[in-house]
Short mmCIF file of the C-alpha atoms (twelve columns), coordinates in Angstrom:
data_MODEL
# 
_entry.id   MODEL 
# 
loop_
_atom_site.group_PDB 
_atom_site.id 
_atom_site.type_symbol 
_atom_site.label_atom_id 
_atom_site.label_alt_id 
_atom_site.label_comp_id 
_atom_site.label_asym_id 
_atom_site.label_seq_id 
_atom_site.Cartn_x 
_atom_site.Cartn_y 
_atom_site.Cartn_z 
_atom_site.pdbx_PDB_model_num 
ATOM 1   C CA . MET A 1   37.526 182.933 118.850 1 
ATOM 2   C CA . GLU A 2   36.047 181.951 115.998 1 
ATOM 3   C CA . ALA A 3   38.182 180.285 113.545 1 
ATOM 4   C CA . THR A 4   38.032 182.099 109.766 1 
ATOM 5   C CA . LEU A 5   39.239 181.161 106.520 1 
ATOM 6   C CA . PRO A 6   41.603 183.347 105.257 1 
ATOM 7   C CA . GLN A 7   40.324 184.654 102.145 1 
ATOM 8   C CA . SER A 8   43.165 183.611 99.972  1 
ATOM 9   C CA . LEU A 9   43.849 179.657 100.316 1 
ATOM 10  C CA . PRO A 10  45.307 177.322 97.320  1 
ATOM 11  C CA . PRO A 11  42.531 175.131 95.568  1 
ATOM 12  C CA . GLY A 12  40.821 172.812 98.683  1 
ATOM 13  C CA . ARG A 13  38.136 172.789 100.796 1 
ATOM 14  C CA . ILE A 14  36.717 172.702 103.875 1 
ATOM 15  C CA . VAL A 15  36.663 168.899 105.257 1 
ATOM 16  C CA . GLU A 16  33.250 167.934 106.187 1 
ATOM 17  C CA . SER A 17  33.420 164.749 108.463 1 
ATOM 18  C CA . TYR A 18  35.540 167.620 110.742 1 
ATOM 19  C CA . GLY A 19  33.579 170.424 110.108 1 
ATOM 20  C CA . ARG A 20  30.539 168.152 112.132 1 
ATOM 21  C CA . SER A 21  32.383 167.916 114.928 1 
ATOM 22  C CA . GLY A 22  32.549 171.789 115.497 1 
ATOM 23  C CA . ARG A 23  36.147 172.190 114.782 1 
ATOM 24  C CA . LEU A 24  36.937 173.912 111.091 1 
ATOM 25  C CA . VAL A 25  39.893 171.969 109.419 1 
ATOM 26  C CA . TRP A 26  40.866 172.576 105.914 1 
ATOM 27  C CA . MET A 27  42.912 170.846 103.270 1 
ATOM 28  C CA . SER A 28  44.215 171.763 100.337 1 
ATOM 29  C CA . ASP A 29  43.184 169.448 96.826  1 
ATOM 30  C CA . GLY A 30  46.783 168.102 96.745  1 
ATOM 31  C CA . PRO A 31  50.357 169.535 95.978  1 
ATOM 32  C CA . VAL A 32  50.824 173.176 96.410  1 
ATOM 33  C CA . PRO A 33  53.326 174.909 94.425  1 
ATOM 34  C CA . ASP A 34  55.114 177.114 96.914  1 
ATOM 35  C CA . ALA A 35  54.293 175.517 99.969  1 
ATOM 36  C CA . ASP A 36  56.480 176.626 101.645 1 
ATOM 37  C CA . ASP A 37  55.179 180.190 101.524 1 
ATOM 38  C CA . TRP A 38  52.747 179.324 102.017 1 
ATOM 39  C CA . TRP A 39  53.020 177.590 105.172 1 
ATOM 40  C CA . ARG A 40  54.667 180.797 106.895 1 
ATOM 41  C CA . ARG A 41  51.760 183.770 105.384 1 
ATOM 42  C CA . LEU A 42  49.167 181.116 107.566 1 
ATOM 43  C CA . TYR A 43  51.670 180.173 110.330 1 
ATOM 44  C CA . ALA A 44  51.953 184.205 110.873 1 
ATOM 45  C CA . GLU A 45  48.164 184.917 110.249 1 
ATOM 46  C CA . ARG A 46  47.189 182.389 113.361 1 
ATOM 47  C CA . ALA A 47  46.229 184.801 116.095 1 
ATOM 48  C CA . ARG A 48  44.057 186.426 113.659 1 
ATOM 49  C CA . THR A 49  42.377 183.196 112.139 1 
ATOM 50  C CA . GLY A 50  42.348 180.489 114.762 1 
ATOM 51  C CA . LEU A 51  43.421 178.653 112.649 1 
ATOM 52  C CA . TYR A 52  47.237 176.253 112.793 1 
ATOM 53  C CA . PRO A 53  48.684 175.163 109.343 1 
ATOM 54  C CA . VAL A 54  50.697 171.788 109.085 1 
ATOM 55  C CA . LEU A 55  52.051 170.225 105.547 1 
ATOM 56  C CA . LEU A 56  50.858 166.869 105.047 1 
ATOM 57  C CA . GLU A 57  52.365 164.512 102.532 1 
ATOM 58  C CA . TYR A 58  49.175 163.193 102.021 1 
ATOM 59  C CA . CYS A 59  46.168 164.603 102.350 1 
ATOM 60  C CA . GLU A 60  43.932 160.992 101.886 1 
ATOM 61  C CA . ASP A 61  46.324 159.840 105.224 1 
ATOM 62  C CA . PHE A 62  43.644 162.115 107.243 1 
ATOM 63  C CA . SER A 63  39.995 161.409 105.567 1 
ATOM 64  C CA . GLY A 64  39.188 158.116 108.148 1 
ATOM 65  C CA . PHE A 65  39.548 159.647 110.862 1 
ATOM 66  C CA . ASN A 66  37.567 161.871 113.183 1 
ATOM 67  C CA . VAL A 67  38.448 165.042 115.336 1 
ATOM 68  C CA . GLY A 68  38.790 165.392 118.688 1 
ATOM 69  C CA . GLY A 69  41.177 164.034 121.532 1 
ATOM 70  C CA . ASP A 70  41.035 163.923 125.365 1 
ATOM 71  C CA . ASP A 71  43.007 166.556 128.139 1 
ATOM 72  C CA . PRO A 72  46.356 165.033 127.625 1 
ATOM 73  C CA . VAL A 73  48.597 163.835 130.433 1 
ATOM 74  C CA . ASP A 74  51.248 165.318 132.419 1 
ATOM 75  C CA . ALA A 75  54.755 164.175 130.238 1 
ATOM 76  C CA . ALA A 76  56.687 164.159 133.309 1 
ATOM 77  C CA . ALA A 77  54.606 161.338 134.911 1 
ATOM 78  C CA . TYR A 78  54.416 159.264 132.319 1 
ATOM 79  C CA . LEU A 79  57.747 159.999 131.046 1 
ATOM 80  C CA . ARG A 80  58.737 158.823 134.785 1 
ATOM 81  C CA . ASP A 81  56.329 155.600 134.802 1 
ATOM 82  C CA . LEU A 82  57.811 154.588 131.514 1 
ATOM 83  C CA . TRP A 83  61.477 154.766 132.891 1 
ATOM 84  C CA . ARG A 84  63.374 151.927 134.169 1 
ATOM 85  C CA . PRO A 85  67.626 151.158 134.580 1 
ATOM 86  C CA . GLY A 86  68.101 150.033 131.727 1 
ATOM 87  C CA . SER A 87  66.172 152.663 129.892 1 
ATOM 88  C CA . TRP A 88  68.414 155.131 127.704 1 
ATOM 89  C CA . PRO A 89  70.770 156.783 128.742 1 
ATOM 90  C CA . SER A 90  71.593 154.308 131.805 1 
ATOM 91  C CA . PHE A 91  70.755 156.779 134.955 1 
ATOM 92  C CA . PRO A 92  70.294 154.832 137.787 1 
ATOM 93  C CA . GLU A 93  67.093 156.879 138.827 1 
ATOM 94  C CA . TRP A 94  64.133 158.953 136.734 1 
ATOM 95  C CA . PRO A 95  66.706 161.728 135.476 1 
ATOM 96  C CA . GLY A 96  63.570 164.615 135.079 1 
ATOM 97  C CA . LEU A 97  62.072 166.774 132.151 1 
ATOM 98  C CA . ALA A 98  65.653 167.557 130.133 1 
ATOM 99  C CA . ALA A 99  66.251 171.657 131.050 1 
ATOM 100 C CA . PRO A 100 66.094 173.736 128.185 1 
ATOM 101 C CA . ALA A 101 69.114 176.667 127.044 1 
ATOM 102 C CA . ALA A 102 68.681 180.032 128.414 1 
ATOM 103 C CA . THR A 103 67.822 181.143 124.861 1 
ATOM 104 C CA . GLY A 104 67.521 180.485 121.683 1 
ATOM 105 C CA . LEU A 105 66.595 180.892 118.565 1 
ATOM 106 C CA . ASP A 106 62.881 182.125 117.538 1 
ATOM 107 C CA . PRO A 107 60.620 179.751 117.193 1 
ATOM 108 C CA . GLY A 108 58.206 180.891 114.783 1 
ATOM 109 C CA . ALA A 109 61.106 181.784 112.307 1 
ATOM 110 C CA . CYS A 110 62.786 178.011 113.454 1 
ATOM 111 C CA . ALA A 111 59.652 176.158 112.038 1 
ATOM 112 C CA . ALA A 112 59.188 178.500 108.866 1 
ATOM 113 C CA . GLU A 113 63.195 177.574 108.347 1 
ATOM 114 C CA . VAL A 114 62.285 173.829 108.534 1 
ATOM 115 C CA . ALA A 115 58.797 173.647 106.829 1 
ATOM 116 C CA . THR A 116 61.122 175.138 103.944 1 
ATOM 117 C CA . GLY A 117 63.282 172.484 104.082 1 
ATOM 118 C CA . VAL A 118 60.413 169.067 103.943 1 
ATOM 119 C CA . VAL A 119 58.872 170.968 101.412 1 
ATOM 120 C CA . ARG A 120 62.277 171.149 99.246  1 
ATOM 121 C CA . GLU A 121 63.080 167.939 100.333 1 
ATOM 122 C CA . ASN A 122 59.678 166.845 99.208  1 
ATOM 123 C CA . TRP A 123 58.637 165.462 102.386 1 
ATOM 124 C CA . ALA A 124 55.308 167.037 102.231 1 
ATOM 125 C CA . ARG A 125 53.448 169.646 99.672  1 
ATOM 126 C CA . CYS A 126 49.615 169.710 100.626 1 
ATOM 127 C CA . LEU A 127 48.391 172.282 103.348 1 
ATOM 128 C CA . ALA A 128 46.139 171.735 105.975 1 
ATOM 129 C CA . LEU A 129 44.401 174.405 108.278 1 
ATOM 130 C CA . VAL A 130 43.370 172.885 111.848 1 
ATOM 131 C CA . GLU A 131 41.642 174.932 114.023 1 
ATOM 132 C CA . VAL A 132 43.738 174.343 117.597 1 
ATOM 133 C CA . GLU A 133 45.244 176.914 119.616 1 
ATOM 134 C CA . ARG A 134 49.003 175.727 119.579 1 
ATOM 135 C CA . GLY A 135 50.061 173.354 117.640 1 
ATOM 136 C CA . SER A 136 51.192 170.375 119.278 1 
ATOM 137 C CA . ASP A 137 47.772 169.732 119.794 1 
ATOM 138 C CA . ALA A 138 47.353 169.403 115.630 1 
ATOM 139 C CA . PRO A 139 47.787 165.503 115.773 1 
ATOM 140 C CA . ALA A 140 45.604 164.771 117.965 1 
ATOM 141 C CA . ALA A 141 42.937 167.410 116.099 1 
ATOM 142 C CA . LEU A 142 43.398 165.530 113.307 1 
ATOM 143 C CA . HIS A 143 43.156 161.477 115.028 1 
ATOM 144 C CA . TRP A 144 46.569 161.724 113.154 1 
ATOM 145 C CA . PRO A 145 46.993 158.144 112.884 1 
ATOM 146 C CA . GLY A 146 49.471 156.741 116.156 1 
ATOM 147 C CA . THR A 147 48.577 159.837 118.155 1 
ATOM 148 C CA . ASP A 148 47.753 159.625 121.475 1 
ATOM 149 C CA . ASP A 149 47.184 161.731 124.863 1 
ATOM 150 C CA . ALA A 150 50.926 160.984 125.886 1 
ATOM 151 C CA . LEU A 151 52.015 162.414 122.372 1 
ATOM 152 C CA . THR A 152 50.178 165.580 122.721 1 
ATOM 153 C CA . ALA A 153 51.076 166.140 125.923 1 
ATOM 154 C CA . LEU A 154 54.867 165.344 125.150 1 
ATOM 155 C CA . LEU A 155 54.586 167.680 122.343 1 
ATOM 156 C CA . ARG A 156 52.733 170.424 124.489 1 
ATOM 157 C CA . SER A 157 55.731 169.672 127.481 1 
ATOM 158 C CA . TRP A 158 58.450 170.254 124.137 1 
ATOM 159 C CA . GLU A 159 57.105 173.374 122.608 1 
ATOM 160 C CA . ASP A 160 56.927 175.127 126.207 1 
ATOM 161 C CA . ARG A 161 60.690 173.828 127.050 1 
ATOM 162 C CA . PHE A 162 61.914 174.036 123.747 1 
ATOM 163 C CA . GLY A 163 60.126 176.063 121.540 1 
ATOM 164 C CA . ALA A 164 59.004 173.299 119.256 1 
ATOM 165 C CA . ARG A 165 56.333 173.608 116.580 1 
ATOM 166 C CA . VAL A 166 54.783 171.175 114.556 1 
ATOM 167 C CA . VAL A 167 55.123 171.493 111.221 1 
ATOM 168 C CA . ALA A 168 54.469 168.805 109.002 1 
ATOM 169 C CA . PHE A 169 53.081 165.276 108.913 1 
ATOM 170 C CA . VAL A 170 54.672 162.258 106.416 1 
ATOM 171 C CA . HIS A 171 53.515 158.674 106.159 1 
ATOM 172 C CA . GLY A 172 54.109 157.407 109.461 1 
ATOM 173 C CA . GLY A 173 56.503 160.411 110.547 1 
ATOM 174 C CA . LEU A 174 56.264 163.802 112.075 1 
ATOM 175 C CA . PHE A 175 58.820 166.803 111.929 1 
ATOM 176 C CA . VAL A 176 58.890 169.043 114.443 1 
ATOM 177 C CA . SER A 177 60.891 172.462 114.729 1 
ATOM 178 C CA . ALA A 178 63.133 172.929 117.404 1 
ATOM 179 C CA . ALA A 179 64.030 176.659 118.472 1 
ATOM 180 C CA . ILE A 180 65.883 176.074 122.074 1 
ATOM 181 C CA . PRO A 181 68.218 173.794 122.396 1 
ATOM 182 C CA . PRO A 182 69.284 171.594 125.526 1 
ATOM 183 C CA . LYS A 183 71.169 173.651 128.191 1 
ATOM 184 C CA . ASP A 184 74.586 171.031 127.780 1 
ATOM 185 C CA . LEU A 185 74.900 167.558 127.018 1 
ATOM 186 C CA . HIS A 186 74.122 166.799 130.182 1 
ATOM 187 C CA . GLU A 187 70.876 167.460 129.502 1 
ATOM 188 C CA . ALA A 188 70.595 166.545 125.761 1 
ATOM 189 C CA . HIS A 189 71.576 163.343 126.957 1 
ATOM 190 C CA . VAL A 190 67.929 163.326 128.757 1 
ATOM 191 C CA . LEU A 191 66.521 164.887 126.049 1 
ATOM 192 C CA . ALA A 192 67.424 162.222 123.974 1 
ATOM 193 C CA . GLY A 193 66.110 159.762 126.730 1 
ATOM 194 C CA . GLU A 194 63.120 161.082 125.881 1 
ATOM 195 C CA . HIS A 195 62.897 161.048 122.266 1 
ATOM 196 C CA . TYR A 196 63.760 157.555 122.527 1 
ATOM 197 C CA . LEU A 197 60.991 156.538 125.060 1 
ATOM 198 C CA . ALA A 198 58.441 158.480 122.615 1 
ATOM 199 C CA . CYS A 199 59.322 156.972 119.540 1 
ATOM 200 C CA . PRO A 200 62.238 153.973 119.780 1 
ATOM 201 C CA . ASP A 201 61.606 152.583 116.385 1 
ATOM 202 C CA . VAL A 202 63.240 155.808 114.627 1 
ATOM 203 C CA . PHE A 203 66.324 155.021 116.224 1 
ATOM 204 C CA . HIS A 204 66.746 151.093 116.100 1 
ATOM 205 C CA . ASN A 205 66.167 152.459 112.314 1 
ATOM 206 C CA . ASN A 206 68.073 155.036 111.707 1 
ATOM 207 C CA . PHE A 207 71.061 154.677 114.169 1 
ATOM 208 C CA . ASP A 208 73.794 152.351 114.812 1 
ATOM 209 C CA . ASP A 209 75.096 154.429 117.946 1 
ATOM 210 C CA . TRP A 210 72.622 156.388 118.567 1 
ATOM 211 C CA . GLU A 211 73.477 156.411 122.453 1 
ATOM 212 C CA . ASN A 212 76.658 158.260 122.171 1 
ATOM 213 C CA . THR A 213 75.663 160.235 118.405 1 
ATOM 214 C CA . TYR A 214 72.119 161.365 118.796 1 
ATOM 215 C CA . PRO A 215 72.758 163.471 122.077 1 
ATOM 216 C CA . PRO A 216 75.428 165.634 120.421 1 
ATOM 217 C CA . GLU A 217 73.253 166.603 117.362 1 
ATOM 218 C CA . LEU A 218 70.417 167.593 119.563 1 
ATOM 219 C CA . LEU A 219 72.385 170.524 120.974 1 
ATOM 220 C CA . THR A 220 72.755 171.982 117.123 1 
ATOM 221 C CA . GLN A 221 70.137 170.125 115.378 1 
ATOM 222 C CA . ARG A 222 66.300 172.988 115.046 1 
ATOM 223 C CA . ARG A 223 64.292 169.479 113.173 1 
ATOM 224 C CA . TRP A 224 63.723 166.336 115.367 1 
ATOM 225 C CA . TYR A 225 61.610 163.534 112.811 1 
ATOM 226 C CA . PHE A 226 59.608 160.998 114.421 1 
ATOM 227 C CA . TRP A 227 58.688 157.702 112.612 1 
ATOM 228 C CA . TRP A 228 56.534 154.763 114.008 1 
ATOM 229 C CA . ASP A 229 56.463 151.664 112.785 1 
# 
């Protein structure tokens, strides 16, 4: 399917350095009034347009990067290779990937709620449209600073297991919605370990007792935030 820009958009432009790669990327010229409403509308149109919407704190964060990205690595193999007996939590051996609950929220509705929170809390008010088949590929498609094949693999895996959706890029950080919680507290501990291996910075900076406090939060938390120093 060839990507097609919607007829109605806020002021913006196709970013030429990306366009030459053959992948269409559009960005707003700056902050957009009612950016969360725009995000919802563009998300609902993504199957028709072939373009996935993301919120941005600063469009200029992406000005020096080209789209691309290699095939993602296997998420389970990547985490298993990183896992050590002292990893959080300290399972005596690799526990496998965390299992989701049988049911959850609608992923699109959950992502829209997160988008509203991100905009209203003034984290991100700029918009981009990215030619990708799934939102988990958006960071690699934009060559967002810090993206590698492992992050793409993890986002795809969380998308499949927990109804996760990439919603917003902020300076050094990423907001992801999660429509389906872990199956139980044990699985929440396993998922917390996945998050820690993917992004230890956010835990060391934001939590005093994260090994005990973070897993229970994952049972009800619909917004995941990752931040890399």
